[in-house]
Amino acid sequence: MKRPTVLVLGAGYGGLSTVVNLQKLVGTDEADIILINKNDYHYESTWLHEASAGTLSPDQVRYDIKDVINKGKVQFVKATVEGIDVNSKKVATSAGEYTYDYLVIGLGFEGETFGITGLDKYALSIANVNAARQIRDHIEYQFATWSTEETRDDARLTIVVGGAGFSGIEFLGELGNRIPELCAEYDVPKEKVRVVCVEAAPMVLPGFDPELVEYAVRQLEAKGIEFSIGTPVVEATPEGVKIKKGEEEFEFIKAGTVVWAAGVRGNRLIETSGIENMRARVKVEKDMRAPGFPDVFIVGDCALMINEAINRPYPPTAQIAMQQAVTVAQNIVALMKGENTKEFVPELKGTVCSLGEHDAIGDVMGRKLTGTKASIMKKVIDNRALYMIGGVPLMIKKGKFKL
Ligand code: FAD
Ligand code: NAD
């Protein structure tokens, strides 16, 4: 009998964890497992704010996929997925066309710009390792250029961060530590630099614990970061951003750098795949399959699941992506054996938001944490993610152990 082909698209937390779990459950001759990813490395999306600010090297954020897959069981293909057609069971890639018996789509997130004019063109997004490197280099270029200019344009030294969600706040935490280093390196007086966070909602980290949010804002303000709250960005231009301050009141913030961190959507390839979706996210069945396509699983940020307790979607997080991957792998094996699939039940352990290397806030298993304790917890979480995919060797190679 022909072995089934399991095709996994994307080696992010969802896709790579699915493969790592599958290779433990499936014997060498039981299935052809093919993993397709744009790069031959996986990157820790959850560390991209550090690489973007320049507080961590982009190399530290990524590791080789071949180091964590069992090459006897998994074929890795470095290729870009160009199209998915679930009706004809075909996946077009830069390395040719693939078909499958079971498909797992784990192509991750893209920054959401909500159609706001100019953002696509003039704002940078913390999207992947290369984008992070570009943000780091762009900020550094602005500092370097300012110091060589005869007529100095101080707006070069203004950084606007759009969105005070977790990504925006974590990036600001890193900037708070990085700016003094850049000022020293390029002989820029600290008071010339402005870092402004613009948030549409009436509070920072909407929906998070108000006491922890207050702590975060206090800590970031102490590092010179300004907040403009309840003032959505409505346009971006080459000179900066326009924000809405009232019914008919607008302000223009001139800035040399605009980083957009105001939300995510699923990978746009989902939109042309033939699967019903909302902003490229698929409202999956309880067992993580795409509705109407019993051989297609969606994992990670491309999947949408409703938390019935509050009737709102679960946030797209690495924590949930990795948990989903365990169920997806088990369910593929169940289908291969003709058994019933099982329901995915998320186990929410809490949230820790970093405020720079030695500071953080966290709500973990009902306990509120701030400062060093929260920061240590964040490193434990980061190291755990490495351990879950690559065991102790990967954790030792890439982990965060400096307290
Ligand atoms: P991704 O991690 O986005 O991986 C997708 C993979 O698919 C990538 O390898 C990519 O290269 C590949 N790919 C994309 N398109 C193609 C293509 N066309 N062809 C081939 N390959 C392709 N979550 C938490 O739980 N905790 C945190 O602390 C946390 N911190 C975060 C910090 C930041 C700055 C950001 C941006 C996000 C953070 N998140 C956090 C959210 C978390 O990173 C995402 O939920 C998670 O990465 C989703 O995993 P994924 O596997 O769906 O996608
Ligand atoms: P988000 O959706 O959580 O936050 C985006 C923020 O941008 C919101 O506060 C929103 O009000 C604001 N916004 C939207 N439109 C705006 C506009 N026009 N002008 C100004 N502000 C605007 O998105 P995110 O922070 O990118 O996070 C994405 C996902 O990743 C979330 O699920 C988040 O929980 C997760 N994440 C988790 C962590 C962590 O656990 N430490 C860190 C980063 C990201």
Coordinates of C-alpha atoms and ligand atoms in Angstrom, one line a residue:
M1 CA 0.0 0.0 0.0
K2 CA 1.2 3.5 -0.8
R3 CA 2.5 5.5 2.1
P4 CA 0.5 8.6 2.8
T5 CA 2.2 12.0 2.1
V6 CA 2.0 14.5 4.9
L7 CA 2.9 17.9 3.6
V8 CA 3.6 20.6 6.1
L9 CA 3.9 24.2 5.0
G10 CA 5.9 26.6 7.2
A11 CA 8.5 25.9 9.8
G12 CA 7.4 28.4 12.4
Y13 CA 6.2 27.3 15.9
G14 CA 3.2 25.6 14.5
G15 CA 4.6 23.8 11.4
L16 CA 8.0 22.8 12.9
S17 CA 6.4 21.6 16.2
T18 CA 3.9 19.5 14.1
V19 CA 6.8 17.9 12.3
V20 CA 8.9 17.3 15.5
N21 CA 5.8 15.7 17.1
L22 CA 5.0 13.7 14.0
Q23 CA 8.5 12.3 13.7
K24 CA 8.2 10.8 17.2
L25 CA 4.8 9.2 16.4
V26 CA 5.4 7.8 12.9
G27 CA 7.7 5.0 11.9
T28 CA 10.2 5.5 9.0
D29 CA 8.1 3.5 6.5
E30 CA 4.7 4.7 7.7
A31 CA 4.5 8.1 6.0
D32 CA 6.4 10.5 3.7
I33 CA 6.6 13.7 5.7
I34 CA 7.6 16.7 3.7
L35 CA 8.3 20.1 5.3
I36 CA 8.5 23.1 3.1
N37 CA 9.8 26.5 4.4
K38 CA 11.1 29.7 2.7
N39 CA 14.4 29.5 4.6
D40 CA 16.5 26.6 5.8
Y41 CA 16.2 28.1 9.3
H42 CA 13.5 28.6 11.9
Y43 CA 13.3 31.9 13.6
E44 CA 11.9 32.6 17.1
S45 CA 9.2 35.2 16.1
T46 CA 8.8 35.9 19.8
W47 CA 12.3 37.3 19.9
L48 CA 12.1 39.5 16.8
H49 CA 11.5 42.7 18.8
E50 CA 15.0 42.2 20.2
A51 CA 16.7 41.7 16.8
S52 CA 14.7 44.7 15.5
A53 CA 16.0 47.0 18.2
G54 CA 19.5 45.6 17.9
T55 CA 19.7 44.2 21.4
L56 CA 20.1 40.7 20.1
S57 CA 21.9 39.5 17.0
P58 CA 19.6 38.2 14.2
D59 CA 21.7 35.0 14.2
Q60 CA 20.9 34.3 17.8
V61 CA 17.1 34.4 16.9
R62 CA 17.3 31.6 14.3
Y63 CA 18.5 28.0 14.0
D64 CA 19.0 25.4 11.3
I65 CA 15.9 23.3 10.6
K66 CA 18.1 20.3 9.8
D67 CA 19.4 20.3 13.4
V68 CA 15.9 19.5 14.8
I69 CA 14.4 17.2 12.2
N70 CA 15.0 13.5 11.8
K71 CA 16.3 13.3 8.3
G72 CA 15.4 9.6 8.1
K73 CA 11.7 10.4 8.5
V74 CA 11.3 14.0 7.2
Q75 CA 12.3 15.5 3.9
F76 CA 13.0 19.2 4.2
V77 CA 12.5 21.4 1.1
K78 CA 13.7 25.0 1.1
A79 CA 11.2 26.7 -1.1
T80 CA 8.6 29.5 -1.1
V81 CA 5.0 28.4 -1.3
E82 CA 3.4 30.3 -4.1
G83 CA -0.2 29.0 -4.1
I84 CA -2.4 26.4 -2.4
D85 CA -5.4 24.8 -4.0
V86 CA -7.2 22.5 -1.6
N87 CA -9.8 21.5 -4.2
S88 CA -7.2 20.0 -6.5
K89 CA -4.9 19.1 -3.6
K90 CA -2.0 20.9 -5.2
V91 CA 0.6 23.2 -3.6
A92 CA 2.7 25.3 -6.0
T93 CA 6.2 26.3 -4.8
S94 CA 9.4 27.8 -6.1
A95 CA 10.7 24.2 -6.2
G96 CA 7.8 22.7 -8.1
E97 CA 4.4 21.4 -7.4
Y98 CA 3.4 19.1 -4.5
T99 CA 0.4 17.0 -3.7
Y100 CA -0.6 15.4 -0.4
D101 CA -2.8 13.0 1.5
Y102 CA -2.7 15.3 4.5
L103 CA -1.8 19.0 4.4
V104 CA -0.8 21.1 7.4
I105 CA -0.8 24.9 6.8
G106 CA 1.4 26.8 9.2
L107 CA 2.4 29.8 7.2
G108 CA 2.1 32.2 10.1
F109 CA 1.3 35.9 10.4
E110 CA 1.6 39.1 8.4
G111 CA 1.3 42.6 9.8
E112 CA -2.2 44.1 9.4
T113 CA -2.3 47.6 8.0
F114 CA -6.1 47.9 8.0
G115 CA -5.8 49.6 4.6
I116 CA -4.3 52.8 6.2
T117 CA -2.7 54.9 3.5
G118 CA 1.0 54.8 3.2
L119 CA 1.7 52.1 5.9
D120 CA 2.7 49.4 3.4
K121 CA 5.2 51.7 1.8
Y122 CA 6.6 53.9 4.6
A123 CA 6.4 51.8 7.8
L124 CA 8.6 48.9 8.8
S125 CA 7.1 45.8 10.3
I126 CA 8.6 43.3 12.8
A127 CA 7.7 40.4 10.5
N128 CA 10.7 38.1 10.2
V129 CA 14.5 38.0 10.7
N130 CA 15.3 40.0 7.6
A131 CA 12.7 42.6 8.4
A132 CA 14.1 42.8 12.0
R133 CA 17.6 43.3 10.6
Q134 CA 16.2 46.1 8.3
I135 CA 14.6 47.9 11.2
R136 CA 17.8 47.7 13.3
D137 CA 19.9 49.0 10.4
H138 CA 17.5 51.7 9.4
I139 CA 17.5 53.2 13.0
E140 CA 21.3 53.0 13.1
Y141 CA 21.5 54.6 9.6
Q142 CA 19.4 57.5 10.9
F143 CA 21.7 58.0 13.9
A144 CA 24.8 57.8 11.6
T145 CA 23.4 60.2 9.0
W146 CA 22.3 62.7 11.7
S147 CA 25.9 62.9 13.0
T148 CA 27.3 63.6 9.5
E149 CA 24.7 66.3 8.4
E150 CA 25.7 69.9 8.3
T151 CA 22.1 71.1 8.8
R152 CA 20.9 68.5 11.2
D153 CA 17.4 67.1 10.8
D154 CA 16.4 66.1 14.3
A155 CA 13.3 64.3 13.1
R156 CA 15.7 61.6 11.9
L157 CA 16.0 60.7 15.5
T158 CA 12.3 60.3 16.1
I159 CA 11.0 56.7 16.1
V160 CA 7.2 56.2 16.0
V161 CA 5.9 52.8 17.1
G162 CA 2.3 52.2 16.0
G163 CA 0.4 50.0 18.4
A164 CA 0.8 49.5 22.2
G165 CA -0.1 45.8 22.0
F166 CA 2.4 43.2 23.3
S167 CA 4.7 43.5 20.2
G168 CA 4.8 47.3 20.4
I169 CA 5.5 47.3 24.1
E170 CA 8.2 44.6 23.9
F171 CA 9.9 46.5 21.1
L172 CA 9.7 49.8 23.1
G173 CA 11.3 48.0 26.1
E174 CA 14.3 47.0 23.9
L175 CA 14.5 50.5 22.4
G176 CA 14.6 51.9 25.9
N177 CA 17.9 50.0 26.4
R178 CA 19.3 50.4 22.9
I179 CA 18.9 54.2 22.5
P180 CA 21.5 55.2 25.2
E181 CA 24.0 52.8 23.4
L182 CA 23.3 54.4 20.0
C183 CA 23.6 57.9 21.5
A184 CA 27.0 57.0 22.9
E185 CA 28.1 55.3 19.7
Y186 CA 27.1 58.2 17.4
D187 CA 27.7 61.1 19.8
V188 CA 24.0 62.0 19.7
P189 CA 22.6 64.0 22.7
K190 CA 19.9 61.8 24.4
E191 CA 17.5 64.8 24.5
K192 CA 17.5 64.9 20.6
V193 CA 15.9 61.4 20.4
R194 CA 12.2 60.9 20.6
V195 CA 10.4 57.6 20.8
V196 CA 6.7 57.9 20.6
C197 CA 4.2 55.1 20.9
V198 CA 0.8 55.8 19.2
E199 CA -2.1 53.7 20.3
A200 CA -5.7 53.8 18.9
A201 CA -7.4 52.3 22.0
P202 CA -7.9 54.3 25.2
M203 CA -5.2 52.3 27.0
V204 CA -1.8 50.6 26.6
L205 CA -2.1 46.8 26.3
P206 CA -5.9 46.9 25.9
G207 CA -7.5 44.2 28.0
F208 CA -4.5 43.3 30.1
D209 CA -4.3 43.7 33.9
P210 CA -4.4 47.5 34.6
E211 CA -2.0 47.4 37.5
L212 CA 0.6 45.6 35.4
V213 CA 0.0 48.0 32.5
E214 CA 0.5 51.0 34.9
Y215 CA 3.9 49.5 35.9
A216 CA 4.9 49.0 32.3
V217 CA 4.0 52.5 31.3
R218 CA 5.9 53.9 34.3
Q219 CA 9.0 51.9 33.5
L220 CA 9.0 52.8 29.8
E221 CA 8.3 56.5 30.5
A222 CA 11.3 56.5 32.9
K223 CA 13.4 55.5 29.9
G224 CA 12.1 58.5 27.9
I225 CA 9.4 56.9 25.9
E226 CA 6.3 59.0 25.2
F227 CA 2.8 57.6 24.8
S228 CA 0.0 59.1 22.6
I229 CA -3.1 57.1 23.6
G230 CA -6.5 57.1 22.0
T231 CA -5.0 58.6 18.9
P232 CA -5.1 56.2 15.9
V233 CA -2.6 56.5 13.1
V234 CA -4.6 57.4 10.0
E235 CA -1.8 57.9 7.4
A236 CA 1.9 57.4 6.9
T237 CA 4.0 59.4 4.6
P238 CA 7.8 59.5 3.9
E239 CA 8.1 62.2 6.6
G240 CA 6.2 60.5 9.4
V241 CA 2.6 59.7 10.5
K242 CA -0.7 61.6 10.9
I243 CA -2.6 60.8 14.0
K244 CA -6.2 61.6 14.9
K245 CA -6.6 63.4 18.2
G246 CA -10.2 64.4 18.1
E247 CA -13.3 64.5 15.9
E248 CA -11.7 67.0 13.4
E249 CA -8.3 67.3 15.1
F250 CA -5.1 65.8 13.6
E251 CA -1.4 66.0 14.4
F252 CA 1.5 65.1 12.2
I253 CA 4.5 63.5 13.9
K254 CA 7.7 63.9 11.8
A255 CA 9.8 60.8 12.1
G256 CA 12.8 59.1 10.5
T257 CA 11.5 55.7 11.5
V258 CA 8.0 54.3 11.7
V259 CA 7.6 50.8 13.0
W260 CA 4.1 49.3 12.6
A261 CA 3.1 46.8 15.3
A262 CA -0.6 47.3 15.4
G263 CA -1.9 43.8 14.8
V264 CA -1.5 40.7 12.7
R265 CA -3.5 38.7 10.1
G266 CA -2.9 35.2 8.6
N267 CA -0.7 34.6 5.6
R268 CA -2.4 35.9 2.5
L269 CA -1.9 32.6 0.6
I270 CA -4.9 31.3 2.6
E271 CA -7.1 33.8 0.8
T272 CA -6.7 32.1 -2.5
S273 CA -6.6 28.5 -1.2
G274 CA -10.3 27.7 -1.6
I275 CA -10.8 27.6 2.2
E276 CA -13.2 30.0 3.8
N277 CA -11.3 32.5 5.9
M278 CA -11.4 35.9 7.7
R279 CA -8.4 38.1 7.2
A280 CA -6.5 35.0 6.0
R281 CA -7.4 33.1 9.2
V282 CA -9.4 29.9 9.1
K283 CA -12.1 29.2 11.7
V284 CA -11.0 25.6 12.3
E285 CA -13.1 22.7 13.4
K286 CA -12.5 21.5 17.0
D287 CA -9.8 19.0 15.8
M288 CA -7.9 21.7 13.9
R289 CA -9.2 20.7 10.4
A290 CA -10.3 23.2 7.8
P291 CA -14.1 23.2 7.4
G292 CA -15.1 21.1 4.4
F293 CA -11.6 19.7 3.9
P294 CA -11.1 16.7 6.1
D295 CA -7.5 16.2 5.0
V296 CA -6.3 19.8 5.7
F297 CA -5.2 21.0 9.1
I298 CA -4.4 24.6 10.0
V299 CA -2.0 25.4 12.8
G300 CA -0.7 28.6 14.4
D301 CA -1.6 32.1 13.4
C302 CA -3.5 31.0 10.3
A303 CA -6.0 29.3 12.5
L304 CA -8.9 31.0 14.3
M305 CA -10.5 29.5 17.3
I306 CA -13.2 31.0 19.5
N307 CA -12.8 31.0 23.2
E308 CA -16.4 30.2 24.1
A309 CA -16.0 31.4 27.7
I310 CA -15.7 35.0 26.4
N311 CA -17.0 34.5 22.9
R312 CA -13.8 36.0 21.4
P313 CA -11.0 34.5 19.4
Y314 CA -8.0 33.1 21.2
P315 CA -5.1 35.5 20.5
P316 CA -2.6 34.2 17.9
T317 CA 0.4 33.2 20.0
A318 CA 3.3 30.9 19.9
Q319 CA 2.1 29.3 23.1
I320 CA -1.1 28.2 21.4
A321 CA 0.6 27.3 18.1
M322 CA 2.9 24.8 19.8
Q323 CA 0.0 23.2 21.7
Q324 CA -2.1 23.0 18.5
A325 CA 0.8 21.2 16.8
V326 CA 0.7 18.4 19.3
T327 CA -2.9 17.8 18.6
V328 CA -2.5 18.1 14.8
A329 CA 0.3 15.5 14.8
Q330 CA -1.8 13.1 16.9
N331 CA -4.8 13.7 14.7
I332 CA -2.9 12.9 11.5
V333 CA -1.7 9.7 13.0
A334 CA -5.3 8.9 14.1
L335 CA -6.6 9.4 10.5
M336 CA -3.8 7.3 9.1
K337 CA -4.9 4.5 11.5
G338 CA -8.6 5.0 10.7
E339 CA -9.3 6.2 14.2
N340 CA -11.2 9.2 15.5
T341 CA -9.5 12.6 15.8
K342 CA -9.5 14.5 19.1
E343 CA -10.5 18.0 20.1
F344 CA -7.9 20.7 20.6
V345 CA -8.2 22.2 24.1
P346 CA -5.8 25.1 24.8
E347 CA -4.1 25.3 28.1
L348 CA -3.5 29.0 28.8
K349 CA -0.6 29.4 31.2
G350 CA -0.6 33.2 31.1
T351 CA 1.3 36.0 29.5
V352 CA 4.6 37.6 30.2
C353 CA 5.5 40.8 28.3
S354 CA 9.2 41.8 28.3
L355 CA 10.2 45.4 29.0
G356 CA 13.8 45.0 28.0
E357 CA 16.4 42.5 29.1
H358 CA 15.9 42.7 32.8
D359 CA 12.4 43.9 33.2
A360 CA 8.9 42.5 32.4
I361 CA 5.3 42.2 33.5
G362 CA 3.5 38.9 33.7
D363 CA 0.2 37.3 34.6
V364 CA 1.1 33.6 35.0
M365 CA -1.3 31.1 36.4
G366 CA -3.2 33.9 38.1
R367 CA 0.0 35.4 39.7
K368 CA 1.0 38.9 38.8
L369 CA 4.8 39.4 38.4
T370 CA 6.9 42.5 37.7
G371 CA 10.6 43.3 37.3
T372 CA 13.3 40.7 37.7
K373 CA 10.9 37.8 38.6
A374 CA 8.8 38.4 35.5
S375 CA 12.0 38.8 33.4
I376 CA 13.3 35.5 34.7
M377 CA 10.0 33.9 33.9
K378 CA 10.2 35.3 30.4
K379 CA 13.6 33.7 29.8
V380 CA 12.3 30.3 31.2
I381 CA 9.4 30.5 28.7
D382 CA 11.8 31.4 25.8
N383 CA 14.1 28.5 26.8
R384 CA 11.2 26.1 27.1
A385 CA 10.1 26.8 23.5
L386 CA 13.6 25.8 22.4
Y387 CA 13.6 22.7 24.5
M388 CA 10.2 21.6 23.2
I389 CA 11.5 21.6 19.6
G390 CA 15.2 20.8 19.9
G391 CA 15.7 19.3 23.3
V392 CA 18.6 20.2 25.7
P393 CA 21.2 20.7 22.9
L394 CA 19.2 23.4 21.2
M395 CA 18.4 25.1 24.5
I396 CA 22.0 25.2 25.4
K397 CA 23.0 26.5 22.0
K398 CA 20.4 29.2 21.7
G399 CA 18.9 29.7 25.2
K400 CA 18.9 32.8 27.4
F401 CA 20.8 32.2 30.6
K402 CA 22.0 35.6 31.6
L403 CA 19.8 36.8 34.4
Ligands
FAD1 P1 5.3 31.9 12.2 O1 6.1 31.8 13.5 O2 5.1 33.2 11.6 O3 6.1 31.0 11.2 C1 5.6 30.9 9.8 C2 6.7 30.2 9.0 O4 6.3 30.1 7.7 C3 8.0 31.0 9.0 O5 9.1 30.1 9.1 C4 8.0 31.6 7.6 O6 9.3 31.8 7.0 C5 7.3 30.5 6.8 N1 6.6 31.0 5.6 C6 5.8 32.1 5.5 N2 5.4 32.3 4.2 C7 6.0 31.3 3.5 C8 5.9 30.9 2.1 N3 5.2 31.6 1.3 N4 6.6 29.8 1.7 C9 7.3 29.1 2.6 N5 7.4 29.4 3.9 C10 6.7 30.5 4.4 N6 3.6 34.7 21.2 C11 3.7 34.1 22.5 O7 3.0 33.1 22.8 N7 4.6 34.7 23.4 C12 5.4 35.7 23.1 O8 6.1 36.2 24.0 C13 5.3 36.3 21.8 N8 6.0 37.3 21.5 C14 6.0 37.9 20.2 C15 6.8 38.9 19.9 C16 6.8 39.5 18.7 C17 7.7 40.7 18.3 C18 5.9 39.0 17.7 C19 5.8 39.6 16.3 C20 5.0 38.0 18.0 C21 5.1 37.4 19.3 N9 4.2 36.3 19.6 C22 4.3 35.7 20.9 C23 3.3 35.7 18.6 C24 4.0 34.5 18.0 O9 5.2 34.9 17.5 C25 3.1 33.9 16.8 O10 1.9 33.6 17.4 C26 3.8 32.7 16.3 O11 5.0 33.0 15.7 C27 2.9 32.0 15.3 O12 3.5 30.8 14.9 P2 3.2 30.2 13.4 O13 3.9 28.9 13.3 O14 1.8 30.3 13.1 O15 3.9 31.3 12.4
NAD2 P1 -2.3 43.3 19.0 O1 -3.5 43.1 18.1 O2 -2.2 42.5 20.3 O3 -2.1 44.8 19.4 C1 -2.1 45.8 18.4 C2 -2.4 47.1 19.0 O4 -2.4 48.1 18.0 C3 -3.7 47.2 19.7 O5 -3.5 47.8 21.0 C4 -4.6 48.1 18.8 O6 -5.5 48.9 19.5 C5 -3.5 49.0 18.2 N1 -3.9 49.6 16.9 C6 -4.7 49.1 15.9 N2 -4.9 50.0 14.9 C7 -4.2 51.1 15.3 C8 -3.9 52.4 14.7 N3 -4.5 52.7 13.5 N4 -3.2 53.3 15.3 C9 -2.6 53.0 16.5 N5 -2.8 51.8 17.1 C10 -3.5 50.9 16.5 O7 -1.0 42.9 18.0 P2 0.5 42.6 18.4 O8 1.0 43.4 19.5 O9 1.2 42.7 17.1 O10 0.4 41.1 18.8 C11 0.1 40.0 17.9 C12 -0.2 38.7 18.6 O11 1.0 38.3 19.2 C13 -1.1 38.9 19.8 O12 -1.9 37.7 19.9 C14 -0.3 38.9 21.0 O13 -0.9 38.4 22.1 C15 0.9 38.1 20.6 N6 2.1 38.6 21.3 C16 2.4 38.1 22.5 C17 3.4 38.5 23.2 C18 3.7 38.0 24.6 O14 3.0 37.1 25.0 N7 4.7 38.5 25.3 C19 4.3 39.5 22.6 C20 4.0 40.0 21.3 C21 2.9 39.5 20.7

